[in-house]
mmCIF file of N, CA and C in Angstrom:
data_model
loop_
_atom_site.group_PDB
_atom_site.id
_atom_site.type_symbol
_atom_site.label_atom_id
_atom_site.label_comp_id
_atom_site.label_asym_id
_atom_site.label_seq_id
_atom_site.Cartn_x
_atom_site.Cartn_y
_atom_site.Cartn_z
ATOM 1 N N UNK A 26 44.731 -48.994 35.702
ATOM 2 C CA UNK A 26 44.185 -50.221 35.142
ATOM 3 C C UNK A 26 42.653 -50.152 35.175
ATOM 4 N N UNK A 27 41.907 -50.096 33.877
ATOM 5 C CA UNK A 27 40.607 -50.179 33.451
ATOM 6 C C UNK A 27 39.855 -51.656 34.366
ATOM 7 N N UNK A 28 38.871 -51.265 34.924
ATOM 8 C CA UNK A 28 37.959 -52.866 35.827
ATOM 9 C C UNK A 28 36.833 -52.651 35.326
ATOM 10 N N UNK A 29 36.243 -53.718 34.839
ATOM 11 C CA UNK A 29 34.799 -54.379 34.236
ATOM 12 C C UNK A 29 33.616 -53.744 35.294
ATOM 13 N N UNK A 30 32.875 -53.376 35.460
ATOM 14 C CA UNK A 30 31.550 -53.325 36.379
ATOM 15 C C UNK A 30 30.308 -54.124 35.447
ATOM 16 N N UNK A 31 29.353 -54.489 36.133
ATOM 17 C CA UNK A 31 27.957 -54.564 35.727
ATOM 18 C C UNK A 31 27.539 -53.827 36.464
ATOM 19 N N UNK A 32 26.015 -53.185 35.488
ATOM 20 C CA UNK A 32 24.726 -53.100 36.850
ATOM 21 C C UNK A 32 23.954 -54.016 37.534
ATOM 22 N N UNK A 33 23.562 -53.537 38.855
ATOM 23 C CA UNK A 33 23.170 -54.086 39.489
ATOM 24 C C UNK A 33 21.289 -54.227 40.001
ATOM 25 N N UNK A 34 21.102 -53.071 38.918
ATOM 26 C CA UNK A 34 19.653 -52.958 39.283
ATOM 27 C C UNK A 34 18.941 -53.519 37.680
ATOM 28 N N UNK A 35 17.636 -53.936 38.175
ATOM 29 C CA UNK A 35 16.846 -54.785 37.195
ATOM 30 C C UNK A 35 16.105 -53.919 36.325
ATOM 31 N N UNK A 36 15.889 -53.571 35.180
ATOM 32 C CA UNK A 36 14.525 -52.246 34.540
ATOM 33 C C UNK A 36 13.499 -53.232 34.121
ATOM 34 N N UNK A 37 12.341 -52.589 33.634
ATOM 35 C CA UNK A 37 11.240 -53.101 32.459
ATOM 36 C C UNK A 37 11.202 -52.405 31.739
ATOM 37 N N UNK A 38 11.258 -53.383 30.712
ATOM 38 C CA UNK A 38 11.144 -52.982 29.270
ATOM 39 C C UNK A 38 10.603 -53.550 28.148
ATOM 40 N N UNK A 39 9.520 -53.256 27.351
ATOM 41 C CA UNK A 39 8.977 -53.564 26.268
ATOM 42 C C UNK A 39 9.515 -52.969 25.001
ATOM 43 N N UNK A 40 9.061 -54.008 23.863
ATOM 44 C CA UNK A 40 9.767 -54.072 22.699
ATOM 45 C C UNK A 40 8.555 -52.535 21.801
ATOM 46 N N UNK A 41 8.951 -51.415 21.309
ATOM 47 C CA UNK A 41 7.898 -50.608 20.804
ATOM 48 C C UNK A 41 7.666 -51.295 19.369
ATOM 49 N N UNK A 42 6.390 -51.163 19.036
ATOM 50 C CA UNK A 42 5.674 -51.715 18.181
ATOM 51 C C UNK A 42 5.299 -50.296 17.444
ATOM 52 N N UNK A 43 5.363 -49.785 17.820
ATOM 53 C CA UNK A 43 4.531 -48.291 16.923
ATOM 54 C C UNK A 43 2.631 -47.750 17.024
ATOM 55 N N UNK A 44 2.475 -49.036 17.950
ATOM 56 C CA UNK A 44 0.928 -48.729 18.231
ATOM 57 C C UNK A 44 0.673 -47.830 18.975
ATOM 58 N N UNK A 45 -0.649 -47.563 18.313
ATOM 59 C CA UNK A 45 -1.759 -46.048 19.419
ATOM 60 C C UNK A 45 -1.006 -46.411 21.075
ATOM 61 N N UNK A 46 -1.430 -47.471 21.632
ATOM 62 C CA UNK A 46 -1.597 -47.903 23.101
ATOM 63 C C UNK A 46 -0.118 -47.383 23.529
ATOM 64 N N UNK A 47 1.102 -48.143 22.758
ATOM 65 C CA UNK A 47 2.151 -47.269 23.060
ATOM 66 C C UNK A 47 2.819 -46.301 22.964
ATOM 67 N N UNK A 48 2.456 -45.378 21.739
ATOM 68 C CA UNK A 48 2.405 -43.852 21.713
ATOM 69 C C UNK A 48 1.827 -43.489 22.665
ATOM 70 N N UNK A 49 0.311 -43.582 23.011
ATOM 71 C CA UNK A 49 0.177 -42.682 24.462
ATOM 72 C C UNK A 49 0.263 -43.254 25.829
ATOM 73 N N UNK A 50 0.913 -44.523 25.774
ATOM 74 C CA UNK A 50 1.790 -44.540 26.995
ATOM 75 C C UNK A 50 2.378 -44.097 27.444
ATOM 76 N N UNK A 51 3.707 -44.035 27.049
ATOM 77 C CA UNK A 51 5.166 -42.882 26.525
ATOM 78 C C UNK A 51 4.948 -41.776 26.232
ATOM 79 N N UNK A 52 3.694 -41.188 26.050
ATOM 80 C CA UNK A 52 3.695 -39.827 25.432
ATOM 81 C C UNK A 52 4.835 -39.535 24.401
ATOM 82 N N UNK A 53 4.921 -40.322 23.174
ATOM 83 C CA UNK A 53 5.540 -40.300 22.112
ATOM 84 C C UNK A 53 5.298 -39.886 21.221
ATOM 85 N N UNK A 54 5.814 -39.078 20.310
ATOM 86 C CA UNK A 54 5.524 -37.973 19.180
ATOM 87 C C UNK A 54 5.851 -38.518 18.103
ATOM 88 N N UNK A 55 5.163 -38.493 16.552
ATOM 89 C CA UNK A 55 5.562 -38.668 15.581
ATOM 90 C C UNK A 55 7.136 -38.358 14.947
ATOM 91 N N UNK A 56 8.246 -38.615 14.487
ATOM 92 C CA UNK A 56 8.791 -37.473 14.002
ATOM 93 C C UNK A 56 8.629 -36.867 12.622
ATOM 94 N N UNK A 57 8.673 -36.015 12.282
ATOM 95 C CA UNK A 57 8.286 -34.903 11.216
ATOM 96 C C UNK A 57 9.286 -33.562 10.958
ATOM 97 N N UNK A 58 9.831 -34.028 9.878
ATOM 98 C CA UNK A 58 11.117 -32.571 9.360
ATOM 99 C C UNK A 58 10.675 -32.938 8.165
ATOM 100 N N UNK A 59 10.413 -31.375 7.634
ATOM 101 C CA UNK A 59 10.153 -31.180 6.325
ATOM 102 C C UNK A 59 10.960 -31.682 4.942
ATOM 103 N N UNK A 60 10.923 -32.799 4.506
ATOM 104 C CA UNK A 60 12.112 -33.157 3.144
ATOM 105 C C UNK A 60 12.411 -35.135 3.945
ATOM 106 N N UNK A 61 11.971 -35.078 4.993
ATOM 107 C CA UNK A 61 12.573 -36.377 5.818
ATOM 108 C C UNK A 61 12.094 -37.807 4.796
ATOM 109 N N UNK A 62 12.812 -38.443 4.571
ATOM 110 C CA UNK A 62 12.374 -39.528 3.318
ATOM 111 C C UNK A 62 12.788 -41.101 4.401
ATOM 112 N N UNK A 63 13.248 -41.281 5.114
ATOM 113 C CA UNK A 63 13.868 -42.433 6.164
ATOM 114 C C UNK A 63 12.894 -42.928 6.668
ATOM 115 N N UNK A 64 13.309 -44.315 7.229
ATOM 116 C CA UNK A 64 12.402 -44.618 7.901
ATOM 117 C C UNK A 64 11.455 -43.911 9.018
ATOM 118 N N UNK A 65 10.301 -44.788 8.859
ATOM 119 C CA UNK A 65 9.164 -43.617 10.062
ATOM 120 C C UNK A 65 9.768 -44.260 11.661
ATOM 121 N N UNK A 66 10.191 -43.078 11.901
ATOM 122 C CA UNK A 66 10.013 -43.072 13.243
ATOM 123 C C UNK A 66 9.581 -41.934 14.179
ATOM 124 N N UNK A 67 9.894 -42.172 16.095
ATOM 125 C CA UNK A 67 9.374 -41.154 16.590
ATOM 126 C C UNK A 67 10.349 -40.805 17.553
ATOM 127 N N UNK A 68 9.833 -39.718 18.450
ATOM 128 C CA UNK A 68 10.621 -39.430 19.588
ATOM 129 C C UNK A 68 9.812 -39.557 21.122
ATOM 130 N N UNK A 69 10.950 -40.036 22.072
ATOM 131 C CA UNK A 69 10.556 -40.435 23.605
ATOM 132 C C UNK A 69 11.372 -38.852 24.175
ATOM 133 N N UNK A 70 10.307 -38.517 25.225
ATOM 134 C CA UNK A 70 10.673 -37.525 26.093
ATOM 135 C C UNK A 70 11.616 -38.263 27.237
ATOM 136 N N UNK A 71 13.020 -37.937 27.598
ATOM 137 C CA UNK A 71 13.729 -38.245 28.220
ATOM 138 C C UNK A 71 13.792 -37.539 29.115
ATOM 139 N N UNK A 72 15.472 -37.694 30.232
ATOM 140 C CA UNK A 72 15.764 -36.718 31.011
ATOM 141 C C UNK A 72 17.229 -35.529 29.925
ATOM 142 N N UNK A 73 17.350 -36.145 28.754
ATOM 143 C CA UNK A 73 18.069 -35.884 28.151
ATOM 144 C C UNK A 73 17.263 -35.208 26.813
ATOM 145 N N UNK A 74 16.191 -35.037 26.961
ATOM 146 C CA UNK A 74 15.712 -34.214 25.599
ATOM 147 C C UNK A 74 14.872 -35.141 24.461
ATOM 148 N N UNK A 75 14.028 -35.166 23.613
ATOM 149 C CA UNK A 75 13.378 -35.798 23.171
ATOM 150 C C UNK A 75 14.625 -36.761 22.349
ATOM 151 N N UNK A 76 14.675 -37.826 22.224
ATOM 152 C CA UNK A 76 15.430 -39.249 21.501
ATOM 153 C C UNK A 76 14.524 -39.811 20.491
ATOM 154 N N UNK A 77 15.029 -40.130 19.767
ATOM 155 C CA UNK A 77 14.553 -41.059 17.953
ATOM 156 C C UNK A 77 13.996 -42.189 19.080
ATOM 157 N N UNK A 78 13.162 -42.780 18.699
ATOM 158 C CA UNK A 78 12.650 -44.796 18.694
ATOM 159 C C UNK A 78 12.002 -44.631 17.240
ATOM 160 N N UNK A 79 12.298 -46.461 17.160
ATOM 161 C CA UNK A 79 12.077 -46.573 15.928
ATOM 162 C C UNK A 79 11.243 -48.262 16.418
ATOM 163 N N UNK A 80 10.283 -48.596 15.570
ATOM 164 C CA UNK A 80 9.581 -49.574 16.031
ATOM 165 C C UNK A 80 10.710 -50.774 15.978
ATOM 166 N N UNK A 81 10.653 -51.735 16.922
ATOM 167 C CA UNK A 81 11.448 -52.903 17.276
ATOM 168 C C UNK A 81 12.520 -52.430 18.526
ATOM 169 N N UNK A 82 12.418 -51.122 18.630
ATOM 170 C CA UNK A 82 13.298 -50.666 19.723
ATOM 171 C C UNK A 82 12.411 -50.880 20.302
ATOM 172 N N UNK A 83 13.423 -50.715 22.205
ATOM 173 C CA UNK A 83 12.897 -51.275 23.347
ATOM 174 C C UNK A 83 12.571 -50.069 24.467
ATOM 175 N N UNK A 84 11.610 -50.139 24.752
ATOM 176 C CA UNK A 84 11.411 -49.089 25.967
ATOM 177 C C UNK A 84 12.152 -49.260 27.373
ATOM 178 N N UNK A 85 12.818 -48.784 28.273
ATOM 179 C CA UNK A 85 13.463 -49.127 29.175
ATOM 180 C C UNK A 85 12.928 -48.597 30.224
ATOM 181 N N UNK A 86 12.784 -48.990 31.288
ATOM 182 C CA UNK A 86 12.248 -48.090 32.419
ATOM 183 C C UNK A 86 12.158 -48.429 33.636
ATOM 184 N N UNK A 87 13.148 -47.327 34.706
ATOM 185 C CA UNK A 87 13.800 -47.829 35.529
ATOM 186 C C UNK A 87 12.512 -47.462 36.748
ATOM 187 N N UNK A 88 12.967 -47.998 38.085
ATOM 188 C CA UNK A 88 12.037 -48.027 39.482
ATOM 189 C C UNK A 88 11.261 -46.479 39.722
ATOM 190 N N UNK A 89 11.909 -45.549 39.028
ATOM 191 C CA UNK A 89 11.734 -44.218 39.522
ATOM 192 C C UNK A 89 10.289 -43.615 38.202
ATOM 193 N N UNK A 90 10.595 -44.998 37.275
ATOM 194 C CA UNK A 90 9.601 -44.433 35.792
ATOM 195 C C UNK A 90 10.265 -43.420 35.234
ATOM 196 N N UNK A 91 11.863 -43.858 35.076
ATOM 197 C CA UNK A 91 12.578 -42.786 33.884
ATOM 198 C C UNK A 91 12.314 -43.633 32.942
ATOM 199 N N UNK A 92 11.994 -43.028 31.770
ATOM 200 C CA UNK A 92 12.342 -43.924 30.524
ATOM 201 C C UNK A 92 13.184 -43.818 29.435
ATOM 202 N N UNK A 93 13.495 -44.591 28.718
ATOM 203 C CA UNK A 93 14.488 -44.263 27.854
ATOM 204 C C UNK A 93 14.851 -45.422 26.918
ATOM 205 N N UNK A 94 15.028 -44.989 25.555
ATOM 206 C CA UNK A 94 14.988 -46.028 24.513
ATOM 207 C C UNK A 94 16.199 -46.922 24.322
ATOM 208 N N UNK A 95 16.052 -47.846 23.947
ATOM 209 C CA UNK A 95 17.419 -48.317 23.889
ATOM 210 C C UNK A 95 17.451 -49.250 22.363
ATOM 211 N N UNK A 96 18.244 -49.601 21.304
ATOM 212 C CA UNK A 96 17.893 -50.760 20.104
ATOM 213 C C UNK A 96 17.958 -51.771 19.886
ATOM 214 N N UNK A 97 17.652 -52.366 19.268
ATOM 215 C CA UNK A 97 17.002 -54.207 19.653
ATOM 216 C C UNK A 97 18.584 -54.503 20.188
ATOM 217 N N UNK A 98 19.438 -54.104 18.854
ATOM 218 C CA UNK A 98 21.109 -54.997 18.973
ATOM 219 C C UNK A 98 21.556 -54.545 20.739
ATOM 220 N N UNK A 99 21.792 -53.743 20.559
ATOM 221 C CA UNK A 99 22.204 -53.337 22.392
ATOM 222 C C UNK A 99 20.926 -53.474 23.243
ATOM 223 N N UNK A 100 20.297 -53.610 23.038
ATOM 224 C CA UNK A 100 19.440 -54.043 24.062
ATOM 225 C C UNK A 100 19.714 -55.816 24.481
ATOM 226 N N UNK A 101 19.450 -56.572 23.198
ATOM 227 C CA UNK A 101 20.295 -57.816 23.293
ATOM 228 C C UNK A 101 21.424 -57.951 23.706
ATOM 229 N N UNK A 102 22.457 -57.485 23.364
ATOM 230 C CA UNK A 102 23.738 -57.392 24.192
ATOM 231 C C UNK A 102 24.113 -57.456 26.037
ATOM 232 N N UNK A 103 23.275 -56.253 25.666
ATOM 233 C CA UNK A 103 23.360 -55.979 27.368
ATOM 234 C C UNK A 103 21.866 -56.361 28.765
ATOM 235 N N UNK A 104 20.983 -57.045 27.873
ATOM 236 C CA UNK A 104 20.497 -57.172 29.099
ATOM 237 C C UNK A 104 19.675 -58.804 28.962
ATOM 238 N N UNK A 105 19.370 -59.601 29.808
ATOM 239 C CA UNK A 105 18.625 -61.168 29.815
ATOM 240 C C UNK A 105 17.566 -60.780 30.446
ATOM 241 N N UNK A 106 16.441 -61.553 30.723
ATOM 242 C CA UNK A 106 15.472 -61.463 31.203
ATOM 243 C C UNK A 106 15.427 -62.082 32.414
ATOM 244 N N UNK A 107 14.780 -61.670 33.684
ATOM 245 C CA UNK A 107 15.080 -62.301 35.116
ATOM 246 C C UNK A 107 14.334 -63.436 34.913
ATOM 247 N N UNK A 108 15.199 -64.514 35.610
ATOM 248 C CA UNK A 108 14.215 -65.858 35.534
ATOM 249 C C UNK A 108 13.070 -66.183 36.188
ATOM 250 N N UNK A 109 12.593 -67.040 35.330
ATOM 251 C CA UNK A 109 10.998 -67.390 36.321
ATOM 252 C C UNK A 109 11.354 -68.239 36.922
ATOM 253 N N UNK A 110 10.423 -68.246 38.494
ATOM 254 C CA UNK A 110 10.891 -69.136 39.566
ATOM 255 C C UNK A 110 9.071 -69.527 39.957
ATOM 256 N N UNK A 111 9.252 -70.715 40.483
ATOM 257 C CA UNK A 111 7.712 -70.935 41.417
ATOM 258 C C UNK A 111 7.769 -70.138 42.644
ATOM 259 N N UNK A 112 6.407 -69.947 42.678
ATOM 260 C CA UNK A 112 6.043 -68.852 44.329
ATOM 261 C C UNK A 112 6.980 -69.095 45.148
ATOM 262 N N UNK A 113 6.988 -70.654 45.433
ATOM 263 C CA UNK A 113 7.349 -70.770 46.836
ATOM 264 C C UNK A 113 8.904 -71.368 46.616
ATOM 265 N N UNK A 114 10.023 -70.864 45.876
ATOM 266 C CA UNK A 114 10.863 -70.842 45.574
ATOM 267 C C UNK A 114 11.166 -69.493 45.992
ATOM 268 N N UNK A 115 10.363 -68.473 45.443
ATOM 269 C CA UNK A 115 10.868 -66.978 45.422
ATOM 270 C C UNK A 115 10.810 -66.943 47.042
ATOM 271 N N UNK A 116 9.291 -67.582 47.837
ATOM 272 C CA UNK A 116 9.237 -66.967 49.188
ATOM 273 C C UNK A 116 10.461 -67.513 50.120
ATOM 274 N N UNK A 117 10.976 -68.671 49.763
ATOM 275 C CA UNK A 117 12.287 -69.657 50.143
ATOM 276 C C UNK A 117 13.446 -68.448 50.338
ATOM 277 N N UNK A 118 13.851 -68.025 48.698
ATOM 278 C CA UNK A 118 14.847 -67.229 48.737
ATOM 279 C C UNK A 118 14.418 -65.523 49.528
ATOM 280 N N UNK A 119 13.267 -65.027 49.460
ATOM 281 C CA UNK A 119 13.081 -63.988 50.470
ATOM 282 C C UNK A 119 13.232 -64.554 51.615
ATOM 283 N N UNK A 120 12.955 -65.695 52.412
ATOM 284 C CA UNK A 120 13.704 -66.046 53.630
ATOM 285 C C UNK A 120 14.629 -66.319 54.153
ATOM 286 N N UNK A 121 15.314 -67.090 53.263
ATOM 287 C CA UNK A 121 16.485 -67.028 53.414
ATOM 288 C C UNK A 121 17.244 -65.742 53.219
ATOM 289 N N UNK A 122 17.472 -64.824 52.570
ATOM 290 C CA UNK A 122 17.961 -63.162 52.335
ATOM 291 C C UNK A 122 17.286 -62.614 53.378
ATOM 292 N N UNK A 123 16.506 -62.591 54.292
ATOM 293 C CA UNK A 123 16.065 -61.892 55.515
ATOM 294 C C UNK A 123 16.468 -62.435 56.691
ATOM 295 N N UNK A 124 17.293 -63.739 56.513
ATOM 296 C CA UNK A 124 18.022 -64.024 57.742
ATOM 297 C C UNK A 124 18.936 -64.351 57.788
ATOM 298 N N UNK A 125 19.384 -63.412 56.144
ATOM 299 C CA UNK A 125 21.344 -62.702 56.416
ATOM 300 C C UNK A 125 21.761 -64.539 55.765
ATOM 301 N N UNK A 126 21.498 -65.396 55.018
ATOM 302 C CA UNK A 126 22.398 -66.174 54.832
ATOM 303 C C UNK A 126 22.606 -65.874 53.720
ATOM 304 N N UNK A 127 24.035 -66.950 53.105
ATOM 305 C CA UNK A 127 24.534 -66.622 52.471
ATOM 306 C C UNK A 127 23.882 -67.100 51.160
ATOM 307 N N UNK A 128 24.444 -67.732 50.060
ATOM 308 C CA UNK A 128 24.105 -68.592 48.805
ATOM 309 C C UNK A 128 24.049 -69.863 49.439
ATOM 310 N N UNK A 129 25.448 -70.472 49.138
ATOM 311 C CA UNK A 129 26.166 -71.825 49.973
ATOM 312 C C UNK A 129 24.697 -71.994 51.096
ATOM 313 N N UNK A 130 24.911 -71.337 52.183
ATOM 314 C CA UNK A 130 23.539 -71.678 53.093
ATOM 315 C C UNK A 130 22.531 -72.063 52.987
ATOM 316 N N UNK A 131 22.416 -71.435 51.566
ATOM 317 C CA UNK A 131 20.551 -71.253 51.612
ATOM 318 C C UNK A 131 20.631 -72.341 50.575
ATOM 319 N N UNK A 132 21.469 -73.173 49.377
ATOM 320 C CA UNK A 132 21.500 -74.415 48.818
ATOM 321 C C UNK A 132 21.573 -75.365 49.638
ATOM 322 N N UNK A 133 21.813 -75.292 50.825
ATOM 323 C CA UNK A 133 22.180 -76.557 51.430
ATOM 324 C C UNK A 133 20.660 -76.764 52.575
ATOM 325 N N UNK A 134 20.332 -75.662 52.952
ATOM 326 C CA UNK A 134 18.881 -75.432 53.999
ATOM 327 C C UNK A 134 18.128 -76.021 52.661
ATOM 328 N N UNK A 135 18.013 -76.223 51.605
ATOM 329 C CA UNK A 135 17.021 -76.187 50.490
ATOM 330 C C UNK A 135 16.620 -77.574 50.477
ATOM 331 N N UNK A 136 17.775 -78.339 51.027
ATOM 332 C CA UNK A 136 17.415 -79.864 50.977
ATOM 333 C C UNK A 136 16.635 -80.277 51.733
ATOM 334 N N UNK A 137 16.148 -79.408 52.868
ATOM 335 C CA UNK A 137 15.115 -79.565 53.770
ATOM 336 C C UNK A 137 13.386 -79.000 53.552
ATOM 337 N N UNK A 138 13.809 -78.076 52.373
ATOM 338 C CA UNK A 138 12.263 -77.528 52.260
ATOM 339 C C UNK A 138 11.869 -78.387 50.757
ATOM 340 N N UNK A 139 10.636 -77.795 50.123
ATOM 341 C CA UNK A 139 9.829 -77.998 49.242
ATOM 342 C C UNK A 139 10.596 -77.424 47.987
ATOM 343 N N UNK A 140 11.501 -76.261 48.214
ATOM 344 C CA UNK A 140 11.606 -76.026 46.955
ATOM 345 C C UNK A 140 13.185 -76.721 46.869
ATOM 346 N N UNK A 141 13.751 -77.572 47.822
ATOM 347 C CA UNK A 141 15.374 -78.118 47.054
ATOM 348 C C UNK A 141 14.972 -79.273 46.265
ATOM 349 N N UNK A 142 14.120 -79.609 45.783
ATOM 350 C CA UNK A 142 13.928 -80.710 44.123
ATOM 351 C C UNK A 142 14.112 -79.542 43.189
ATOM 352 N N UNK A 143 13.024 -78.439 43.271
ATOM 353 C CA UNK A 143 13.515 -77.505 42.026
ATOM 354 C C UNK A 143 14.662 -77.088 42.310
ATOM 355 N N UNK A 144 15.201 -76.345 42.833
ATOM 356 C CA UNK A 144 16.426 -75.869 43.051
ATOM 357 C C UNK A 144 17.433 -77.251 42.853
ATOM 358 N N UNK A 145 17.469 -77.977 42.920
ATOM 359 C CA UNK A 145 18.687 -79.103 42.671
ATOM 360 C C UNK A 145 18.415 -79.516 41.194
ATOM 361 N N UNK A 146 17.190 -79.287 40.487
ATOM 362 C CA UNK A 146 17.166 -79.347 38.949
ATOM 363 C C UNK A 146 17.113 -77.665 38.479
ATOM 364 N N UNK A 147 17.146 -76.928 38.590
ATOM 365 C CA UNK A 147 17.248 -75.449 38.554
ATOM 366 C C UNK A 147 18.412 -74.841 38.968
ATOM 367 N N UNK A 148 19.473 -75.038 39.476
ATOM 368 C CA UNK A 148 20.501 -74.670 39.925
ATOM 369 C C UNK A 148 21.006 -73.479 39.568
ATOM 370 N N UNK A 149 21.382 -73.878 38.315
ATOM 371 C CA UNK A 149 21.673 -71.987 37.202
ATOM 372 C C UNK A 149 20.475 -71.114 37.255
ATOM 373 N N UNK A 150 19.550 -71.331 37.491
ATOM 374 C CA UNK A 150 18.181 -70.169 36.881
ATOM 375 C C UNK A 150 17.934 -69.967 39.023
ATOM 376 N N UNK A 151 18.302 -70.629 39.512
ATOM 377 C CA UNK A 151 18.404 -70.514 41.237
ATOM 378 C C UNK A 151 19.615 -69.527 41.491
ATOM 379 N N UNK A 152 21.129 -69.407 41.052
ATOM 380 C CA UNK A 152 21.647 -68.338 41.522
ATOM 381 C C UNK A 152 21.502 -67.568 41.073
ATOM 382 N N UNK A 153 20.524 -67.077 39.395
ATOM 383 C CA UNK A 153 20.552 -66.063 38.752
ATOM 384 C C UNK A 153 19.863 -65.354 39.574
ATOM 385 N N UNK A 154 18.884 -65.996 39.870
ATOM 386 C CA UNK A 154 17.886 -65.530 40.721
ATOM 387 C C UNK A 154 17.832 -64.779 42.445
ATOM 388 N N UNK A 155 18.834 -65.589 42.795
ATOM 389 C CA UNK A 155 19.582 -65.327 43.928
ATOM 390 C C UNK A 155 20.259 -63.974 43.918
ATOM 391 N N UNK A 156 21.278 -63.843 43.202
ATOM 392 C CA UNK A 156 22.039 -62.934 42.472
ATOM 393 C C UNK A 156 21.303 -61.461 42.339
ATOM 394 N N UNK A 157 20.171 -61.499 40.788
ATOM 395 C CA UNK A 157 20.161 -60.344 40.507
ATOM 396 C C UNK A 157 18.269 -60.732 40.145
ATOM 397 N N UNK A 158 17.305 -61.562 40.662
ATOM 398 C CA UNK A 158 15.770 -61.011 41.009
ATOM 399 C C UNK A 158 15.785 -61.710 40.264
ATOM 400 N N UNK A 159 14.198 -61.958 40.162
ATOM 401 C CA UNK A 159 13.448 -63.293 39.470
ATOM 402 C C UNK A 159 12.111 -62.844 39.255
ATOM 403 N N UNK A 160 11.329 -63.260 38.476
ATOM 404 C CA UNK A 160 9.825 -63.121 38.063
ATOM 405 C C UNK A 160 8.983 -63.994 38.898
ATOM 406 N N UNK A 161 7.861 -64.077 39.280
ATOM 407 C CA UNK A 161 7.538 -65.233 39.906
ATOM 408 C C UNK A 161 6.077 -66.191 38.962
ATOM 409 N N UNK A 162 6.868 -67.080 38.596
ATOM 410 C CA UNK A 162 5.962 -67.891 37.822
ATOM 411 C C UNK A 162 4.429 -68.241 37.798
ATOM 412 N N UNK A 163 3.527 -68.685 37.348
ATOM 413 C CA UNK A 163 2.503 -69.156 37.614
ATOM 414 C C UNK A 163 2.478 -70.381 38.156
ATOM 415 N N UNK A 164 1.021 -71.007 38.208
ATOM 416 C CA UNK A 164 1.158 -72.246 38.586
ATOM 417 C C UNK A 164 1.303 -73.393 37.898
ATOM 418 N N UNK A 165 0.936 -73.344 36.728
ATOM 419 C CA UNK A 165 1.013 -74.106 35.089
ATOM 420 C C UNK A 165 2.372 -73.476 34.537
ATOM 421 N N UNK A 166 2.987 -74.738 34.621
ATOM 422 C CA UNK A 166 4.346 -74.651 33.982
ATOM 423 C C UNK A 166 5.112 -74.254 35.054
ATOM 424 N N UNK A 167 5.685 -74.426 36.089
ATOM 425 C CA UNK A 167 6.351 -73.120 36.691
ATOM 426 C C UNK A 167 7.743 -74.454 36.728
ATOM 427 N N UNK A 168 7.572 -75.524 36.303
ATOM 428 C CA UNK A 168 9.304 -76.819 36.532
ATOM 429 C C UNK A 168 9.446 -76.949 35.413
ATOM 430 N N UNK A 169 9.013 -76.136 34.317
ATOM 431 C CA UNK A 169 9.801 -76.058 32.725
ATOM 432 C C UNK A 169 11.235 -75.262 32.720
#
């Protein structure tokens, strides 16, 4: 019997545009075959051998700085963006995760600190966060 997995680790990734700045980021090559009439695109040095990107594709790139292309449609598919949280939301949930509690725990300790108003209007974007990492917001805007 076939079982579902997700991953569990977070990447960064930007959308390629085809600009100078991100060609020699990536160290990305034109592509060029003699007779080629298709759209312009290029190639990313992988661990798998140079790969097509084509502008609107997404750069992917994991903790170690592998990179690797991925296309808008599956890129949409498979991945959301980690939510933004205020500072002292994120430092809440690093304390709480350093003294081993659980979820349940750390919603209910929340009613005692600064951040259980956001977290009791944030709830969903609080276990995402909990769950699988979060961005940490600025100070303008951070209860939108």
């Amino acid at each position: 019997m076939f079982k579902k997995y997700y991953k569990t680790s977070a990447i960064k990734a930007e959308q390629f545009d085809g600009s100078k700045r991100m060609i020699d980021k990536y160290g990305i090559c034109r592509y060029a075959q003699y007779g080629y009439t298709g759209p312009e695109h290029w190639e990313i040095r992988t661990n798998n051998g140079w790969v097509g990107v084509y502008a609107g594709d997404w750069i992917a790139t994991d903790d170690n700085g592998k990179c690797w292309p991925i296309t808008d449609d599956v890129f949409k598919q498979r991945y959301a963006e980690l939510p933004m949280i205020p500072k002292y939301v994120a430092e809440f949930i690093k304390g709480e995760k350093e003294g081993k509690h659980p979820l349940v725990g750390a919603i209910v300790a929340a009613e005692y600190e600064k951040s259980g108003y956001w977290i009791a209007y944030h709830s969903n974007q609080f276990a995402r966060a909990w769950l699988d990492g979060y961005q940490v917001g600025t100070d303008r805007g951070e209860l939108n």
